Coordinates of C-alpha atoms in Angstrom, one line a residue:
X1 CA -49.8 -9.5 26.7
X2 CA -51.0 -13.1 27.0
X3 CA -47.9 -15.4 27.2
X4 CA -45.4 -12.7 26.1
X5 CA -43.1 -10.4 28.1
X6 CA -42.0 -7.2 26.3
X7 CA -38.3 -6.7 26.3
X8 CA -37.9 -3.5 24.3
X9 CA -39.4 -1.3 21.6
X10 CA -38.0 -1.9 18.2
X11 CA -39.9 0.6 16.2
X12 CA -43.0 2.9 16.3
X13 CA -45.1 4.1 13.4
X14 CA -48.5 5.6 12.6
X15 CA -50.2 2.2 12.4
X16 CA -48.3 0.0 14.9
X17 CA -45.5 -0.5 17.4
X18 CA -43.2 -3.4 17.1
X19 CA -41.5 -4.8 20.2
X20 CA -39.1 -7.5 20.9
X21 CA -40.8 -10.0 23.3
X22 CA -40.1 -13.3 25.0
X23 CA -42.6 -16.1 25.3
X24 CA -43.0 -16.7 29.1
X25 CA -43.3 -20.5 28.9
X26 CA -40.7 -21.4 26.0
X27 CA -38.3 -18.4 26.4
X28 CA -38.5 -18.1 22.5
X29 CA -37.9 -14.5 21.2
X30 CA -40.4 -13.0 18.8
X31 CA -41.3 -9.6 17.2
X32 CA -44.8 -8.4 18.6
X33 CA -46.5 -6.0 16.2
X34 CA -49.2 -4.2 18.2
X35 CA -51.7 -2.4 16.0
X36 CA -52.7 1.1 17.0
X37 CA -56.2 0.8 15.7
X38 CA -58.9 -0.1 18.2
X39 CA -61.5 -2.7 17.1
X40 CA -64.7 -2.0 18.9
X41 CA -67.2 -4.8 19.8
X42 CA -69.6 -5.4 16.9
X43 CA -72.6 -7.5 16.4
X44 CA -70.9 -10.3 14.5
X45 CA -68.4 -12.7 15.8
X46 CA -66.0 -14.8 13.9
X47 CA -63.0 -16.9 15.1
X48 CA -59.9 -17.2 13.0
X49 CA -59.9 -20.9 12.4
X50 CA -56.4 -21.6 11.3
X51 CA -54.1 -23.9 13.3
X52 CA -51.0 -22.5 11.8
X53 CA -52.0 -19.0 12.9
X54 CA -53.9 -19.4 16.2
X55 CA -55.9 -16.5 17.5
X56 CA -55.8 -16.3 21.4
X57 CA -59.2 -14.8 21.7
X58 CA -62.5 -14.6 19.7
X59 CA -62.5 -11.5 17.7
X60 CA -65.9 -9.6 17.9
X61 CA -66.1 -8.4 14.3
X62 CA -65.1 -9.6 10.9
X63 CA -61.5 -10.6 11.5
X64 CA -61.3 -12.4 8.1
X65 CA -61.9 -9.1 6.3
X66 CA -58.8 -7.5 7.7
X67 CA -56.5 -7.5 4.6
X68 CA -53.3 -7.9 6.5
X69 CA -54.6 -11.1 8.1
X70 CA -55.9 -12.5 4.8
X71 CA -52.6 -12.2 3.2
X72 CA -50.6 -13.4 6.1
X73 CA -52.7 -16.6 6.3
X74 CA -52.1 -17.2 2.6
X75 CA -48.4 -16.3 2.4
X76 CA -46.8 -16.8 5.7
X77 CA -45.3 -20.2 4.9
X78 CA -43.1 -18.8 2.1
X79 CA -39.4 -18.8 3.0
X80 CA -39.0 -15.2 1.8
X81 CA -42.0 -13.8 3.7
X82 CA -41.8 -13.2 7.4
X83 CA -43.4 -16.0 9.4
X84 CA -46.4 -15.1 11.6
X85 CA -46.6 -17.5 14.6
X86 CA -49.9 -16.4 16.0
X87 CA -52.4 -13.5 16.1
X88 CA -53.5 -12.1 19.3
X89 CA -56.6 -10.0 20.1
X90 CA -57.0 -8.2 23.4
X91 CA -60.6 -7.8 24.1
X92 CA -60.4 -5.2 26.9
X93 CA -58.4 -2.8 24.8
X94 CA -59.6 -3.9 21.4
X95 CA -56.1 -4.1 20.0
X96 CA -54.8 -6.7 17.5
X97 CA -51.3 -8.0 17.6
X98 CA -49.2 -10.1 15.4
X99 CA -46.5 -12.4 16.7
X100 CA -43.7 -12.7 14.0
X101 CA -40.5 -14.5 13.9
X102 CA -37.7 -12.2 15.2
X103 CA -35.4 -11.0 12.4
X104 CA -31.9 -9.4 12.7
X105 CA -32.7 -6.1 11.2
X106 CA -34.4 -4.4 8.2
X107 CA -32.7 -3.5 5.0
X108 CA -32.5 0.2 5.9
X109 CA -30.7 -0.6 9.1
X110 CA -28.3 -3.0 7.2
X111 CA -27.2 -0.4 4.6
X112 CA -27.5 3.0 6.3
X113 CA -23.9 3.1 7.8
X114 CA -22.1 1.2 5.1
X115 CA -19.0 3.0 3.8
X116 CA -19.1 1.3 0.4
X117 CA -21.9 -0.1 -1.7
X118 CA -22.7 -3.7 -1.7
X119 CA -21.3 -6.0 -4.5
X120 CA -23.6 -6.5 -7.4
X121 CA -23.5 -10.3 -6.6
X122 CA -24.7 -9.6 -3.1
X123 CA -27.5 -7.3 -4.3
X124 CA -28.5 -9.9 -6.9
X125 CA -29.0 -12.4 -4.2
X126 CA -31.1 -10.0 -2.1
X127 CA -33.2 -9.0 -5.1
X128 CA -33.8 -12.7 -6.1
X129 CA -35.3 -13.3 -2.7
X130 CA -37.4 -10.2 -2.7
X131 CA -38.7 -11.0 -6.2
X132 CA -39.7 -14.4 -5.1
X133 CA -41.6 -13.0 -2.1
X134 CA -43.4 -10.4 -4.3
X135 CA -44.2 -13.1 -6.9
X136 CA -45.7 -15.3 -4.2
X137 CA -47.8 -12.4 -2.8
X138 CA -49.0 -11.5 -6.3
X139 CA -49.8 -15.1 -7.3
X140 CA -52.0 -15.2 -4.1
X141 CA -54.0 -12.2 -5.0
X142 CA -52.3 -9.5 -3.0
X143 CA -50.4 -6.3 -3.7
X144 CA -48.0 -4.9 -1.0
X145 CA -48.2 -1.2 -1.8
X146 CA -45.5 -0.2 0.7
X147 CA -42.3 -2.0 -0.4
X148 CA -39.4 0.0 1.0
X149 CA -36.0 -0.9 2.8
X150 CA -37.8 -0.8 6.1
X151 CA -40.3 -3.5 5.0
X152 CA -37.5 -5.9 3.9
X153 CA -36.2 -7.9 6.8
X154 CA -32.9 -9.8 7.2
X155 CA -31.8 -12.8 9.1
X156 CA -28.2 -13.4 8.1
X157 CA -28.3 -13.3 4.3
X158 CA -32.0 -14.5 4.1
X159 CA -34.4 -11.8 3.0
X160 CA -38.0 -11.8 4.1
X161 CA -40.8 -9.4 3.1
X162 CA -42.8 -7.9 6.0
X163 CA -44.9 -4.8 6.7
X164 CA -48.2 -5.8 5.2
X165 CA -50.2 -3.0 6.8
X166 CA -51.0 -1.3 3.4
X167 CA -51.7 -4.5 1.5
X168 CA -54.7 -4.8 -0.8
X169 CA -56.5 -7.6 -2.6
X170 CA -55.4 -7.2 -6.3
X171 CA -58.6 -8.7 -7.5
X172 CA -60.5 -5.5 -6.4
X173 CA -61.2 -3.1 -9.2
X174 CA -59.5 0.4 -8.8
X175 CA -59.6 3.1 -7.9
X176 CA -58.2 2.7 -4.4
X177 CA -59.2 5.6 -2.2
X178 CA -56.3 5.1 0.3
X179 CA -52.9 6.2 -0.8
X180 CA -49.5 4.5 -0.5
X181 CA -47.5 5.6 2.6
X182 CA -44.0 6.0 1.3
X183 CA -43.5 8.6 -1.5
X184 CA -40.0 7.8 -2.6
X185 CA -40.9 4.3 -3.8
X186 CA -44.3 5.3 -5.4
X187 CA -44.9 4.5 -9.1
X188 CA -45.9 7.3 -11.5
X189 CA -49.4 5.9 -11.7
X190 CA -49.8 6.1 -8.0
X191 CA -48.7 9.8 -8.1
X192 CA -50.6 11.0 -11.2
X193 CA -54.0 9.1 -11.1
X194 CA -56.8 8.9 -8.6
X195 CA -56.0 5.6 -7.3
X196 CA -55.7 3.7 -10.6
X197 CA -52.9 1.2 -10.1
X198 CA -52.3 -2.4 -9.7
X199 CA -49.6 -4.9 -8.5
X200 CA -47.1 -3.4 -11.0
X201 CA -46.6 -0.6 -8.5
X202 CA -44.7 -3.1 -6.3
X203 CA -42.3 -3.8 -9.2
X204 CA -41.5 -0.1 -9.5
X205 CA -40.8 0.1 -5.8
X206 CA -38.6 -3.0 -6.1
X207 CA -36.6 -1.4 -9.0
X208 CA -36.0 1.7 -6.7
X209 CA -34.6 -0.6 -4.0
X210 CA -32.5 -2.5 -6.6
X211 CA -30.8 0.9 -7.4
X212 CA -30.6 1.9 -3.8
X213 CA -28.7 -1.3 -2.7
X214 CA -26.1 -0.7 -5.5
X215 CA -25.5 2.9 -4.5
X216 CA -26.8 3.4 -0.8
X217 CA -28.6 6.3 -2.1
X218 CA -32.4 6.7 -2.7
X219 CA -33.1 7.1 -6.5
X220 CA -36.1 9.5 -6.2
X221 CA -36.0 11.3 -2.7
X222 CA -38.9 13.7 -3.5
X223 CA -40.1 16.2 -0.9
X224 CA -43.6 16.4 -2.3
X225 CA -45.7 14.5 -4.8
X226 CA -45.0 17.0 -7.6
X227 CA -41.3 17.0 -6.7
X228 CA -41.4 13.2 -6.8
X229 CA -42.8 13.3 -10.3
X230 CA -40.2 15.8 -11.4
X231 CA -37.3 13.8 -9.9
X232 CA -38.4 10.8 -12.0
X233 CA -38.5 13.0 -15.1
X234 CA -35.0 14.4 -14.3
X235 CA -33.7 10.8 -15.0
X236 CA -36.1 9.3 -17.4
X237 CA -37.2 12.5 -19.2
X238 CA -40.7 13.8 -19.7
X239 CA -42.9 10.8 -20.7
X240 CA -44.4 10.6 -24.2
X241 CA -47.8 12.4 -24.6
X242 CA -49.8 9.3 -25.0
X243 CA -48.6 8.0 -21.6
X244 CA -49.7 11.2 -19.9
X245 CA -53.0 11.2 -21.7
X246 CA -53.6 7.6 -20.4
X247 CA -53.0 9.0 -16.8
X248 CA -55.0 12.2 -17.5
X249 CA -58.2 10.1 -18.2
X250 CA -57.8 8.6 -14.7
X251 CA -56.8 11.7 -12.9
X252 CA -58.6 14.7 -11.3
X253 CA -55.7 16.9 -12.2
X254 CA -56.7 19.3 -14.8
X255 CA -53.5 19.4 -16.7
X256 CA -50.7 16.8 -16.6
X257 CA -48.4 18.9 -18.7
X258 CA -44.8 19.0 -17.4
X259 CA -41.6 20.9 -18.4
X260 CA -39.6 19.1 -21.0
X261 CA -36.7 17.1 -19.6
X262 CA -34.3 15.0 -21.6
X263 CA -33.6 11.4 -20.8
X264 CA -30.4 10.9 -18.9
X265 CA -30.9 7.4 -17.6
X266 CA -29.2 5.5 -14.8
X267 CA -26.1 4.2 -16.5
X268 CA -23.9 7.2 -15.4
X269 CA -25.3 6.8 -11.9
X270 CA -24.4 3.1 -11.6
X271 CA -21.3 2.6 -13.9
X272 CA -20.1 -0.1 -11.7
X273 CA -23.2 -2.2 -12.3
X274 CA -23.2 -4.8 -15.3
X275 CA -25.1 -3.9 -18.4
X276 CA -27.6 -6.6 -17.8
X277 CA -28.3 -5.2 -14.3
X278 CA -28.9 -1.8 -15.6
X279 CA -31.3 -3.1 -18.3
X280 CA -33.3 -5.0 -15.7
X281 CA -33.6 -2.0 -13.4
X282 CA -34.8 0.2 -16.3
X283 CA -37.3 -2.4 -17.2
X284 CA -38.6 -2.5 -13.6
X285 CA -38.9 1.3 -13.8
X286 CA -40.8 1.6 -16.9
X287 CA -43.1 4.6 -16.7
X288 CA -46.1 2.9 -18.4
X289 CA -47.2 0.2 -15.9
X290 CA -48.7 -1.9 -18.8
X291 CA -45.1 -2.4 -20.1
X292 CA -43.6 -3.0 -16.8
X293 CA -42.6 -6.6 -16.1
X294 CA -44.2 -8.9 -13.4
X295 CA -42.1 -10.5 -10.7
X296 CA -42.7 -13.8 -12.5
X297 CA -41.2 -12.2 -15.7
X298 CA -38.1 -11.1 -13.9
X299 CA -37.5 -14.4 -12.1
X300 CA -37.3 -16.1 -15.5
X301 CA -34.4 -14.0 -16.6
X302 CA -30.9 -15.7 -16.8
X303 CA -29.5 -12.9 -14.6
X304 CA -31.2 -14.4 -11.5
X305 CA -29.9 -17.9 -12.1
X306 CA -27.4 -18.9 -9.5

């Protein structure tokens, strides 16, 4: 495609295929993310005029309205967000591709075969970088909506957030008709309401990842949306009635009544973690999104000072 020679496929998903590629002229390696969606020729034409993210072809259609492009344009310069080198559009096939810097691996690949959990100090460093990326994204009016180990990329000890295919403009009023793609990291408001959630859902996902990095085990591996909710209740207990009533107003479910579960918490699950660490994870996993911290709130904590 254009000036790139594909070396191998790195991953395949419902929305895109990611390949390792080499620039024919410079020999530089890159990650080429080819979107599966086909963009048909429209009546309007607009070129992506951004010298830092050149488009190799005029896109026939409203390219600036593609959410992923909007956020990449705003956020790609941040040191903890994967850098987009250029955006390609192949008019004959109607496929859009992003050329990203090539990273070593994603977080899932980094931890899946470890025999022992990472040290808390190591995890703290990873989480600090992840929260900086989330904060930058939120400050620029976006919410990621699919934060999971596979969307967190590593180059050495540097963490970079990628996988912006599900991102949304956070200034848009809910409800959001499209759902999140990864159940295990979905916040309660995403599971129990008809799309009434905001950027705080990213904080819940990050809290799940915080725990997973300390244990190498997913915190809530639900096999369905109902099972996901029940697994949350197994640890945090059945939420207070006023919280469920708040969700009920925003839900088409006729009854949000759940079996009573006692609070057990996460302290017994991560006894090796410091008290401060456990408190922060619990704060990030607050059931009521209105009481959940922002990334900016978390970055102000002394815990994340190095």
